[in-house]
Tab-separated table of C-alpha atoms in Angstrom:
chain	number	residue	atom	x	y	z
I	5	MET	CA	-8.242	-26.982	-71.396
I	6	THR	CA	-5.581	-27.777	-74.087
I	7	THR	CA	-3.140	-30.649	-74.013
I	8	THR	CA	-0.284	-28.168	-73.697
I	9	THR	CA	-1.816	-26.550	-70.594
I	10	VAL	CA	-2.337	-29.910	-68.918
I	11	LEU	CA	1.209	-30.943	-69.645
I	12	THR	CA	2.521	-27.673	-68.146
I	13	PHE	CA	0.614	-28.210	-64.894
I	14	TYR	CA	1.881	-31.782	-64.647
I	15	ILE	CA	5.528	-30.698	-65.047
I	16	LEU	CA	5.156	-27.977	-62.349
I	17	PHE	CA	3.479	-30.371	-59.926
I	18	THR	CA	6.129	-33.024	-60.426
I	19	SER	CA	8.886	-30.431	-59.930
I	20	LEU	CA	7.384	-29.179	-56.608
I	21	LEU	CA	6.982	-32.756	-55.391
I	22	VAL	CA	10.636	-33.569	-56.093
I	23	ASN	CA	11.868	-30.363	-54.435
I	24	ASN	CA	9.803	-31.003	-51.285
I	25	THR	CA	11.133	-34.576	-51.109
I	26	ILE	CA	14.729	-33.370	-51.372
I	27	ALA	CA	14.150	-30.705	-48.652
I	28	HIS	CA	12.609	-33.277	-46.370
I	29	THR	CA	15.588	-35.600	-46.864
I	30	ASN	CA	18.152	-32.854	-46.152
I	31	ASP	CA	16.315	-31.788	-42.933
I	32	ARG	CA	15.947	-35.332	-41.605
I	33	GLU	CA	17.695	-34.396	-38.326
I	34	THR	CA	15.330	-31.497	-37.647
I	35	PRO	CA	11.785	-32.854	-37.221
I	36	GLU	CA	9.031	-30.670	-38.577
I	37	LEU	CA	6.836	-28.896	-36.065
I	38	VAL	CA	3.445	-27.617	-37.157
I	39	VAL	CA	2.003	-25.143	-34.639
I	40	GLY	CA	-0.286	-27.024	-32.232
I	41	ILE	CA	1.511	-30.400	-32.478
I	42	ASN	CA	3.784	-31.573	-29.701
I	43	ILE	CA	7.267	-32.836	-30.514
I	44	SER	CA	9.747	-34.782	-28.498
I	45	SER	CA	13.038	-33.639	-30.089
I	46	SER	CA	15.161	-30.924	-28.550
I	47	LYS	CA	15.012	-29.002	-31.788
I	48	GLY	CA	11.964	-27.695	-33.555
I	49	THR	CA	10.727	-26.112	-36.751
I	50	ILE	CA	7.605	-24.161	-37.578
I	51	PHE	CA	6.297	-24.147	-41.092
I	52	GLU	CA	4.667	-20.791	-41.553
I	53	GLY	CA	1.268	-20.659	-43.143
I	54	SER	CA	-1.015	-21.084	-40.128
I	55	SER	CA	-3.445	-18.476	-38.817
I	56	LEU	CA	-0.979	-17.272	-36.158
I	57	PRO	CA	0.695	-13.907	-36.610
I	58	LEU	CA	3.803	-15.247	-38.413
I	59	PRO	CA	5.666	-13.539	-41.281
I	60	SER	CA	3.594	-13.176	-44.422
I	61	HIS	CA	5.899	-15.098	-46.769
I	62	GLN	CA	6.202	-18.879	-46.652
I	63	GLU	CA	9.401	-19.967	-44.896
I	64	LEU	CA	10.584	-22.671	-42.572
I	65	LEU	CA	11.738	-21.423	-39.118
I	66	THR	CA	14.249	-23.644	-37.406
I	67	PHE	CA	14.788	-23.292	-33.626
I	68	ILE	CA	17.827	-24.556	-31.720
I	69	ASP	CA	15.557	-25.853	-28.957
I	70	GLN	CA	11.973	-27.088	-28.752
I	71	ARG	CA	11.333	-24.727	-25.811
I	72	LEU	CA	12.041	-21.726	-28.034
I	73	ALA	CA	9.757	-23.129	-30.784
I	74	VAL	CA	6.881	-23.472	-28.272
I	75	ILE	CA	7.019	-19.850	-27.047
I	76	TYR	CA	7.555	-18.314	-30.537
I	77	PRO	CA	3.793	-18.028	-31.256
I	78	ILE	CA	3.227	-16.722	-27.710
I	79	ILE	CA	5.676	-13.890	-28.295
I	80	GLN	CA	4.227	-13.080	-31.710
I	81	LYS	CA	0.706	-13.029	-30.295
I	82	PHE	CA	1.828	-10.594	-27.573
I	83	LYS	CA	3.555	-8.478	-30.196
I	84	SER	CA	0.258	-8.255	-32.104
I	85	ILE	CA	-1.526	-6.597	-29.203
I	86	ILE	CA	1.177	-3.979	-28.467
I	87	THR	CA	-0.424	-0.641	-29.367
I	88	SER	CA	2.620	1.607	-29.006
I	89	ASP	CA	6.317	1.005	-29.439
I	90	PRO	CA	8.022	4.425	-29.721
I	91	LEU	CA	11.555	2.961	-29.434
I	92	GLY	CA	10.974	0.327	-32.089
I	93	ILE	CA	11.743	-2.499	-29.690
I	94	THR	CA	9.507	-5.142	-31.345
I	95	SER	CA	11.155	-4.675	-34.736
I	96	SER	CA	13.768	-7.172	-33.484
I	97	TRP	CA	11.134	-9.759	-32.561
I	98	VAL	CA	11.390	-11.489	-35.998
I	99	GLY	CA	12.600	-14.926	-36.973
I	100	SER	CA	13.671	-17.935	-34.991
I	101	ASP	CA	16.628	-16.388	-33.077
I	102	ILE	CA	14.517	-15.507	-30.024
I	103	CYS	CA	17.605	-15.215	-27.803
I	104	ASN	CA	18.587	-12.090	-29.767
I	105	TYR	CA	15.140	-10.448	-29.528
I	106	LYS	CA	15.602	-7.155	-27.678
I	107	GLY	CA	14.609	-7.697	-24.009
I	108	PHE	CA	14.805	-11.506	-24.124
I	109	TYR	CA	17.604	-13.445	-22.489
I	110	CYS	CA	18.203	-17.187	-22.740
I	111	ASP	CA	19.846	-19.682	-20.438
I	112	SER	CA	19.627	-23.348	-19.458
I	113	PRO	CA	16.549	-24.172	-17.361
I	114	PRO	CA	17.102	-25.852	-13.976
I	115	ASP	CA	15.455	-29.074	-15.126
I	116	ASN	CA	17.725	-29.582	-18.201
I	117	LYS	CA	21.164	-28.091	-18.312
I	118	SER	CA	21.600	-29.088	-21.973
I	119	ALA	CA	18.442	-27.242	-23.083
I	120	LEU	CA	18.051	-23.537	-23.938
I	121	ALA	CA	15.042	-21.422	-23.005
I	122	VAL	CA	13.975	-17.829	-22.360
I	123	ALA	CA	15.025	-17.413	-18.705
I	124	SER	CA	14.580	-13.685	-18.184
I	125	ILE	CA	12.881	-10.706	-19.763
I	126	ASP	CA	13.952	-7.101	-19.217
I	127	PHE	CA	11.505	-4.565	-20.670
I	128	ASN	CA	12.547	-1.788	-18.256
I	129	GLY	CA	12.035	1.604	-19.832
I	130	PHE	CA	10.868	0.292	-23.225
I	131	GLN	CA	7.692	2.436	-23.086
I	132	LEU	CA	5.649	-0.396	-24.636
I	133	SER	CA	1.860	-0.157	-24.413
I	134	ALA	CA	-0.412	-3.178	-24.198
I	135	PRO	CA	-3.807	-3.761	-22.601
I	136	THR	CA	-2.639	-6.885	-20.689
I	137	LEU	CA	0.186	-9.289	-19.990
I	138	ASP	CA	-2.234	-12.212	-19.734
I	139	GLY	CA	-1.406	-14.915	-22.255
I	140	PHE	CA	2.206	-13.810	-22.293
I	141	LEU	CA	3.884	-13.702	-18.913
I	142	ASP	CA	1.887	-16.630	-17.576
I	143	GLN	CA	2.730	-18.724	-20.664
I	144	LEU	CA	6.532	-18.542	-20.315
I	145	PRO	CA	7.249	-21.778	-18.487
I	146	ASP	CA	10.979	-21.264	-17.908
I	147	ILE	CA	10.947	-17.609	-16.911
I	148	ALA	CA	12.955	-16.745	-13.800
I	149	LEU	CA	13.109	-12.910	-13.970
I	150	PHE	CA	10.484	-10.594	-15.389
I	151	HIS	CA	11.286	-6.911	-15.263
I	152	ALA	CA	8.905	-4.516	-16.990
I	153	ASN	CA	8.971	-1.201	-15.130
I	154	SER	CA	8.221	2.115	-16.862
I	155	ASN	CA	5.905	0.830	-19.565
I	156	ASN	CA	2.171	1.198	-20.197
I	157	PHE	CA	0.926	-2.318	-19.526
I	158	GLY	CA	-2.504	-2.571	-18.031
I	159	GLY	CA	-5.254	-4.921	-16.857
I	160	THR	CA	-4.872	-7.283	-13.896
I	161	ILE	CA	-2.275	-9.986	-13.187
I	162	SER	CA	-3.341	-13.517	-14.174
I	163	PRO	CA	-3.671	-16.080	-11.371
I	164	SER	CA	-1.825	-18.455	-13.732
I	165	ILE	CA	1.541	-16.871	-12.859
I	166	ALA	CA	1.399	-19.073	-9.725
I	167	LYS	CA	2.262	-21.995	-12.016
I	168	LEU	CA	5.582	-20.535	-13.120
I	169	PRO	CA	8.044	-22.723	-11.207
I	170	TYR	CA	11.207	-20.716	-11.550
I	171	LEU	CA	9.997	-17.078	-11.288
I	172	TYR	CA	11.840	-15.382	-8.413
I	173	GLU	CA	11.911	-11.746	-9.485
I	174	LEU	CA	8.766	-9.869	-10.599
I	175	ASP	CA	8.927	-6.147	-11.339
I	176	ILE	CA	5.871	-4.541	-12.929
I	177	SER	CA	6.315	-1.129	-11.384
I	178	ASN	CA	5.354	2.142	-12.976
I	179	ASN	CA	2.676	0.805	-15.288
I	180	GLN	CA	-1.137	0.977	-15.459
I	181	PHE	CA	-2.173	-2.232	-13.662
I	182	SER	CA	-5.294	-2.114	-11.600
I	183	GLY	CA	-7.616	-4.347	-9.581
I	184	PRO	CA	-6.880	-6.073	-6.241
I	185	PHE	CA	-3.519	-7.133	-4.954
I	186	PRO	CA	-2.223	-9.963	-7.183
I	187	VAL	CA	-2.906	-12.793	-4.713
I	188	ALA	CA	-1.403	-15.390	-7.067
I	189	VAL	CA	2.011	-14.451	-5.713
I	190	LEU	CA	1.080	-15.726	-2.265
I	191	GLY	CA	1.648	-19.362	-3.405
I	192	MET	CA	4.952	-18.679	-5.082
I	193	ASP	CA	7.491	-19.914	-2.536
I	194	GLY	CA	10.474	-19.175	-4.809
I	195	LEU	CA	9.544	-15.499	-5.241
I	196	THR	CA	12.092	-13.262	-3.457
I	197	PHE	CA	11.565	-9.895	-5.220
I	198	LEU	CA	8.175	-8.291	-5.786
I	199	ASP	CA	7.845	-4.712	-7.055
I	200	ILE	CA	4.354	-3.460	-7.952
I	201	ARG	CA	4.767	0.224	-6.987
I	202	PHE	CA	3.418	3.094	-9.044
I	203	ASN	CA	0.269	1.341	-10.286
I	204	PHE	CA	-3.388	1.516	-9.481
I	205	PHE	CA	-3.920	-1.573	-7.302
I	206	THR	CA	-6.672	-1.129	-4.716
I	207	GLY	CA	-8.199	-2.858	-1.699
I	208	ALA	CA	-6.343	-4.774	0.966
I	209	VAL	CA	-2.839	-6.281	1.101
I	210	PRO	CA	-3.000	-9.866	2.373
I	211	ALA	CA	-1.099	-10.209	5.673
I	212	GLN	CA	0.483	-13.444	4.310
I	213	ILE	CA	2.697	-11.452	1.953
I	214	PHE	CA	4.636	-10.024	4.878
I	215	THR	CA	5.512	-13.478	6.150
I	216	GLN	CA	6.410	-14.948	2.777
I	217	ASN	CA	10.057	-15.630	1.998
I	218	LEU	CA	10.590	-12.235	0.305
I	219	ASP	CA	13.752	-10.105	0.435
I	220	VAL	CA	12.129	-7.128	-1.299
I	221	LEU	CA	8.543	-5.914	-1.228
I	222	PHE	CA	7.755	-2.607	-2.853
I	223	ILE	CA	4.008	-1.729	-2.925
I	224	ASN	CA	4.195	2.045	-2.551
I	225	ASN	CA	2.222	4.491	-4.707
I	226	ASN	CA	-0.901	2.476	-5.187
I	227	ASN	CA	-4.422	2.826	-3.668
I	228	PHE	CA	-4.295	0.187	-0.961
I	229	MET	CA	-6.825	0.994	1.777
I	230	GLN	CA	-6.714	-0.848	5.072
I	231	ARG	CA	-5.312	-0.836	8.557
I	232	LEU	CA	-1.711	-1.969	8.807
I	233	PRO	CA	-1.705	-5.711	9.559
I	234	ASP	CA	-0.407	-7.014	12.841
I	235	ILE	CA	2.821	-8.710	11.743
I	236	SER	CA	4.699	-11.013	14.108
I	237	SER	CA	7.613	-11.905	11.873
I	238	THR	CA	8.947	-11.235	8.400
I	239	HIS	CA	11.938	-12.115	6.233
I	240	ILE	CA	11.748	-8.879	4.257
I	241	LEU	CA	14.864	-6.696	4.085
I	242	TYR	CA	13.512	-3.866	1.967
I	243	LEU	CA	9.898	-2.699	2.369
I	244	THR	CA	8.048	0.369	1.126
I	245	LEU	CA	4.396	1.029	1.996
I	246	ALA	CA	4.455	4.750	1.227
I	247	ASN	CA	1.906	6.799	-0.682
I	248	ASN	CA	-1.099	4.577	-0.173
I	249	LYS	CA	-4.127	4.919	2.078
I	250	PHE	CA	-3.155	2.765	5.071
I	251	THR	CA	-5.119	3.831	8.155
I	252	GLY	CA	-5.201	3.342	11.898
I	253	PRO	CA	-2.400	3.144	14.478
I	254	ILE	CA	0.909	1.470	13.783
I	255	PRO	CA	0.772	-2.025	15.425
I	256	ARG	CA	3.357	-2.433	18.202
I	257	SER	CA	4.393	-5.846	16.786
I	258	ILE	CA	5.422	-4.413	13.413
I	259	PHE	CA	8.655	-2.917	14.644
I	260	LYS	CA	9.955	-6.128	16.182
I	261	ALA	CA	8.989	-7.945	12.983
I	262	MET	CA	10.815	-5.365	10.898
I	263	SER	CA	13.938	-5.221	13.100
I	264	SER	CA	16.109	-6.405	10.204
I	265	LEU	CA	14.882	-3.768	7.729
I	266	THR	CA	17.349	-1.144	6.521
I	267	GLU	CA	14.593	1.114	5.131
I	268	VAL	CA	11.144	1.616	6.613
I	269	LEU	CA	8.962	3.845	4.431
I	270	LEU	CA	5.469	4.632	5.671
I	271	LEU	CA	5.138	8.225	4.514
I	272	ASN	CA	2.074	9.820	3.046
I	273	ASN	CA	-0.611	7.495	4.289
I	274	GLN	CA	-3.444	8.092	6.724
I	275	LEU	CA	-1.866	6.595	9.854
I	276	THR	CA	-3.157	7.818	13.235
I	277	GLY	CA	-2.432	7.276	16.901
I	278	CYS	CA	0.874	7.519	18.771
I	279	LEU	CA	4.331	6.207	18.046
I	280	PRO	CA	4.922	3.109	20.201
I	281	TYR	CA	8.007	2.439	22.283
I	282	GLU	CA	8.893	-0.496	19.999
I	283	ILE	CA	10.093	1.842	17.310
I	284	GLY	CA	13.465	1.582	18.999
I	285	LEU	CA	13.734	-2.071	17.962
I	286	LEU	CA	14.559	-1.102	14.335
I	287	GLU	CA	18.199	-1.814	14.995
I	288	GLU	CA	19.254	-2.067	11.327
I	289	ALA	CA	17.271	0.918	10.017
I	290	ILE	CA	19.195	3.430	7.996
I	291	VAL	CA	16.139	5.286	6.694
I	292	PHE	CA	12.933	5.684	8.670
I	293	ASP	CA	10.256	7.830	7.036
I	294	ILE	CA	6.812	8.283	8.504
I	295	GLY	CA	6.117	11.779	7.337
I	296	ASP	CA	2.797	13.233	6.154
I	297	ASN	CA	0.432	11.118	8.240
I	298	GLN	CA	-1.819	12.011	11.168
I	299	LEU	CA	0.313	10.677	14.028
I	300	THR	CA	0.333	12.421	17.356
I	301	GLY	CA	1.930	12.167	20.765
I	302	ARG	CA	5.546	12.492	21.874
I	303	LEU	CA	8.711	11.012	20.388
I	304	PRO	CA	9.836	7.951	22.291
I	305	PHE	CA	13.299	7.982	23.884
I	306	SER	CA	13.847	4.585	22.335
I	307	LEU	CA	14.674	6.370	19.060
I	308	GLY	CA	18.114	6.765	20.609
I	309	CYS	CA	18.735	3.064	19.929
I	310	LEU	CA	18.612	3.469	16.136
I	311	SER	CA	22.410	3.515	16.017
I	312	LYS	CA	22.636	3.060	12.208
I	313	VAL	CA	19.921	5.531	11.162
I	314	GLU	CA	20.981	8.368	8.814
I	315	GLN	CA	17.649	9.798	7.763
I	316	LEU	CA	14.535	10.317	9.885
I	317	ASN	CA	11.386	11.987	8.706
I	318	PHE	CA	8.528	12.803	11.084
I	319	ALA	CA	7.359	15.918	9.257
I	320	GLY	CA	3.772	16.754	8.541
I	321	ASN	CA	2.164	15.042	11.584
I	322	LYS	CA	0.700	16.238	14.897
I	323	LEU	CA	3.563	15.339	17.169
I	324	PHE	CA	4.217	17.535	20.183
I	325	GLY	CA	6.286	17.878	23.365
I	326	ALA	CA	10.059	17.928	23.698
I	327	ILE	CA	12.461	16.620	21.078
I	328	PRO	CA	14.500	14.137	23.173
I	329	ASP	CA	18.210	14.913	23.290
I	330	VAL	CA	18.939	11.215	23.202
I	331	LEU	CA	17.830	11.258	19.572
I	332	CYS	CA	20.339	14.012	18.811
I	333	LEU	CA	23.197	11.878	20.186
I	334	LEU	CA	22.939	9.444	17.276
I	335	GLU	CA	26.321	9.640	15.477
I	336	SER	CA	25.123	8.610	12.012
I	337	LEU	CA	22.474	11.274	11.629
I	338	VAL	CA	22.566	13.085	8.291
I	339	ASN	CA	19.065	14.529	7.993
I	340	VAL	CA	16.187	14.705	10.452
I	341	SER	CA	12.931	16.414	9.455
I	342	LEU	CA	10.608	17.370	12.326
I	343	SER	CA	8.954	20.291	10.593
I	344	ASN	CA	5.207	20.979	10.493
I	345	ASN	CA	4.423	19.463	13.900
I	346	TYR	CA	3.805	21.039	17.323
I	347	PHE	CA	7.009	20.416	19.260
I	348	THR	CA	7.623	22.900	22.078
I	349	HIS	CA	11.143	22.265	23.351
I	350	VAL	CA	14.612	21.200	22.200
I	351	GLY	CA	17.634	20.376	24.355
I	352	PRO	CA	21.238	21.466	23.992
I	353	PHE	CA	22.400	18.544	21.795
I	354	CYS	CA	19.552	19.039	19.442
I	355	ARG	CA	20.192	22.785	19.207
I	356	ILE	CA	23.694	22.021	17.988
I	357	LEU	CA	22.312	19.878	15.130
I	358	ILE	CA	19.752	22.550	14.305
I	359	ARG	CA	22.542	25.073	13.887
I	360	LYS	CA	24.408	22.597	11.658
I	361	GLY	CA	21.357	22.120	9.465
I	362	VAL	CA	21.021	18.445	10.324
I	363	ILE	CA	17.632	18.845	12.042
I	364	ASP	CA	14.774	20.833	10.495
I	365	VAL	CA	12.263	22.131	13.093
I	366	ARG	CA	10.487	24.761	11.061
I	367	ASN	CA	6.804	25.383	11.616
I	368	ASN	CA	6.582	24.075	15.205
I	369	CYS	CA	5.829	25.836	18.500
I	370	ILE	CA	9.372	26.200	19.877
I	371	PRO	CA	9.924	29.525	21.640
I	372	GLY	CA	13.022	31.480	20.584
I	373	LEU	CA	13.550	29.705	17.269
I	374	PRO	CA	12.780	31.306	13.862
I	375	PHE	CA	10.165	30.129	11.392
I	376	GLN	CA	7.711	28.779	13.953
I	377	ARG	CA	3.921	28.656	13.933
I	378	ASN	CA	2.145	31.658	15.207
I	379	VAL	CA	0.901	31.687	18.796
I	380	THR	CA	-2.769	31.351	17.779
I	381	ASP	CA	-2.126	28.110	15.824
I	382	CYS	CA	-0.244	26.577	18.697
I	383	ALA	CA	-2.920	27.667	21.233
I	384	ILE	CA	-5.696	26.102	19.198
I	385	PHE	CA	-3.827	22.826	18.930
I	386	PHE	CA	-3.068	22.560	22.665
I	387	ALA	CA	-6.597	23.528	23.606
I	388	HIS	CA	-7.537	19.956	22.794
I	389	PRO	CA	-5.520	17.576	25.004
I	390	ARG	CA	-4.153	14.441	23.337
I	391	PHE	CA	-3.232	11.302	25.297
I	392	CYS	CA	-1.267	8.224	24.330
I	393	PRO	CA	-1.435	4.746	25.872
I	394	ARG	CA	1.497	3.382	27.918
I	395	MET	CA	3.015	6.846	28.452
I	396	TRP	CA	5.395	5.325	31.045
I	397	SER	CA	7.231	3.566	28.216
I	398	TYR	CA	8.191	6.783	26.379
I	399	THR	CA	11.296	7.331	28.493
I	400	CYS	CA	12.457	3.669	28.264
I	401	ILE	CA	15.754	3.103	26.419
I	402	PRO	CA	16.337	-0.507	25.406
I	403	CYS	CA	20.069	-0.068	24.773
I	404	GLU	CA	23.229	1.403	26.215
I	405	ILE	CA	23.879	5.016	25.105
I	406	PRO	CA	27.216	6.529	26.135
I	407	GLY	CA	26.723	9.864	27.889
I	408	PHE	CA	23.044	9.392	28.511
I	409	SER	CA	21.269	7.573	31.266
I	410	SER	CA	17.625	6.600	31.384
I	411	SER	CA	15.481	7.216	34.413
I	412	ASN	CA	14.165	3.666	33.946
I	413	SER	CA	16.327	0.867	35.134
I	414	TYR	CA	14.044	-1.853	33.765
I	415	VAL	CA	13.628	-1.799	30.019
I	416	PRO	CA	11.461	-4.584	28.476
I	417	GLN	CA	12.085	-5.836	24.927
I	418	VAL	CA	8.367	-5.309	24.220
I	419	ALA	CA	6.436	-2.829	26.303
I	420	PRO	CA	3.849	-4.786	28.332
I	421	SER	CA	0.216	-3.799	28.527
I	422	PRO	CA	-0.631	-1.669	31.588
């Protein structure tokens, strides 16, 4: 090596050393953060050049808060496993301005109002594909809302989400998640909104979830397979259990527990048995849908107490007998579907609503009305007698209905055992 070459290297090395010293002096207020080292300042920097999926060129990223610096590599790691991004969402996930990444929203965390952190994520409709959320969702310590419906995320939900102290809304609906019910949510007292519908969860739903302090629980369109749990109380205001594989009779206690619900959706399951008298305790119900099951028996007169109900669906079951006129006196009715059953009689009030198109009674066994089952189908059905327990309770009306009187003067809040 010549003297000239050695001298050239020496000059270059000295120049780099001086420049780095000046840069360090100018950035004295922003401590340097190398990935993997904890810092105590509210601000942070990451010097790129580690093995994490950072930009290829050497540059110093400066974050306005340490909390953002900590989750930067977590976001970048998640970005690296996304297999499809047709809308180009992740193209904005570059640089230190995380609060302007598409789908990320920052706010002050509850434990430090002067700090700034990622408080909510809204990936709704982004059509992102990734094999899992593990290592991402469960590693966002300040997250309060996580909405990711209509994507293609898969895998199971990590038990570590139970450690997220501020999470109160979790929506992972319309994805490809599978496995058992995510039991980690059972320990999350702050969770008020849980939406896991339109996935591939299987097995049983823990009864505890119905007594947790939730306002919203949507678990429809999965593959849950069990008898409906016997629920004594619940705080839930909106509940959907539809399009699963729930079996067995509907517990009598469930209606009293759900008396505050405005929507009760149990359609398209495998429910059997008779409708209990306690159905009339759904005082706040606006929508009650129990269509496409295997329920049988008569309609209880207590349905006349659903004063706020607008939509009723009993279609696609094996219900029979008379359609009680007390049901047809409800003033808020907009649509009642009783089709594809085996009803045999309708009273004068119900006939009025049939003519108005409010009530659909097609494909039953009602003489004199069009579009009914043929005589042979009806005869085959009634050749096998069906009995329901506590038949005495079916004419009980637990409320005052103008223009209609019950033949029962004593009406219990919960029908007693015989």
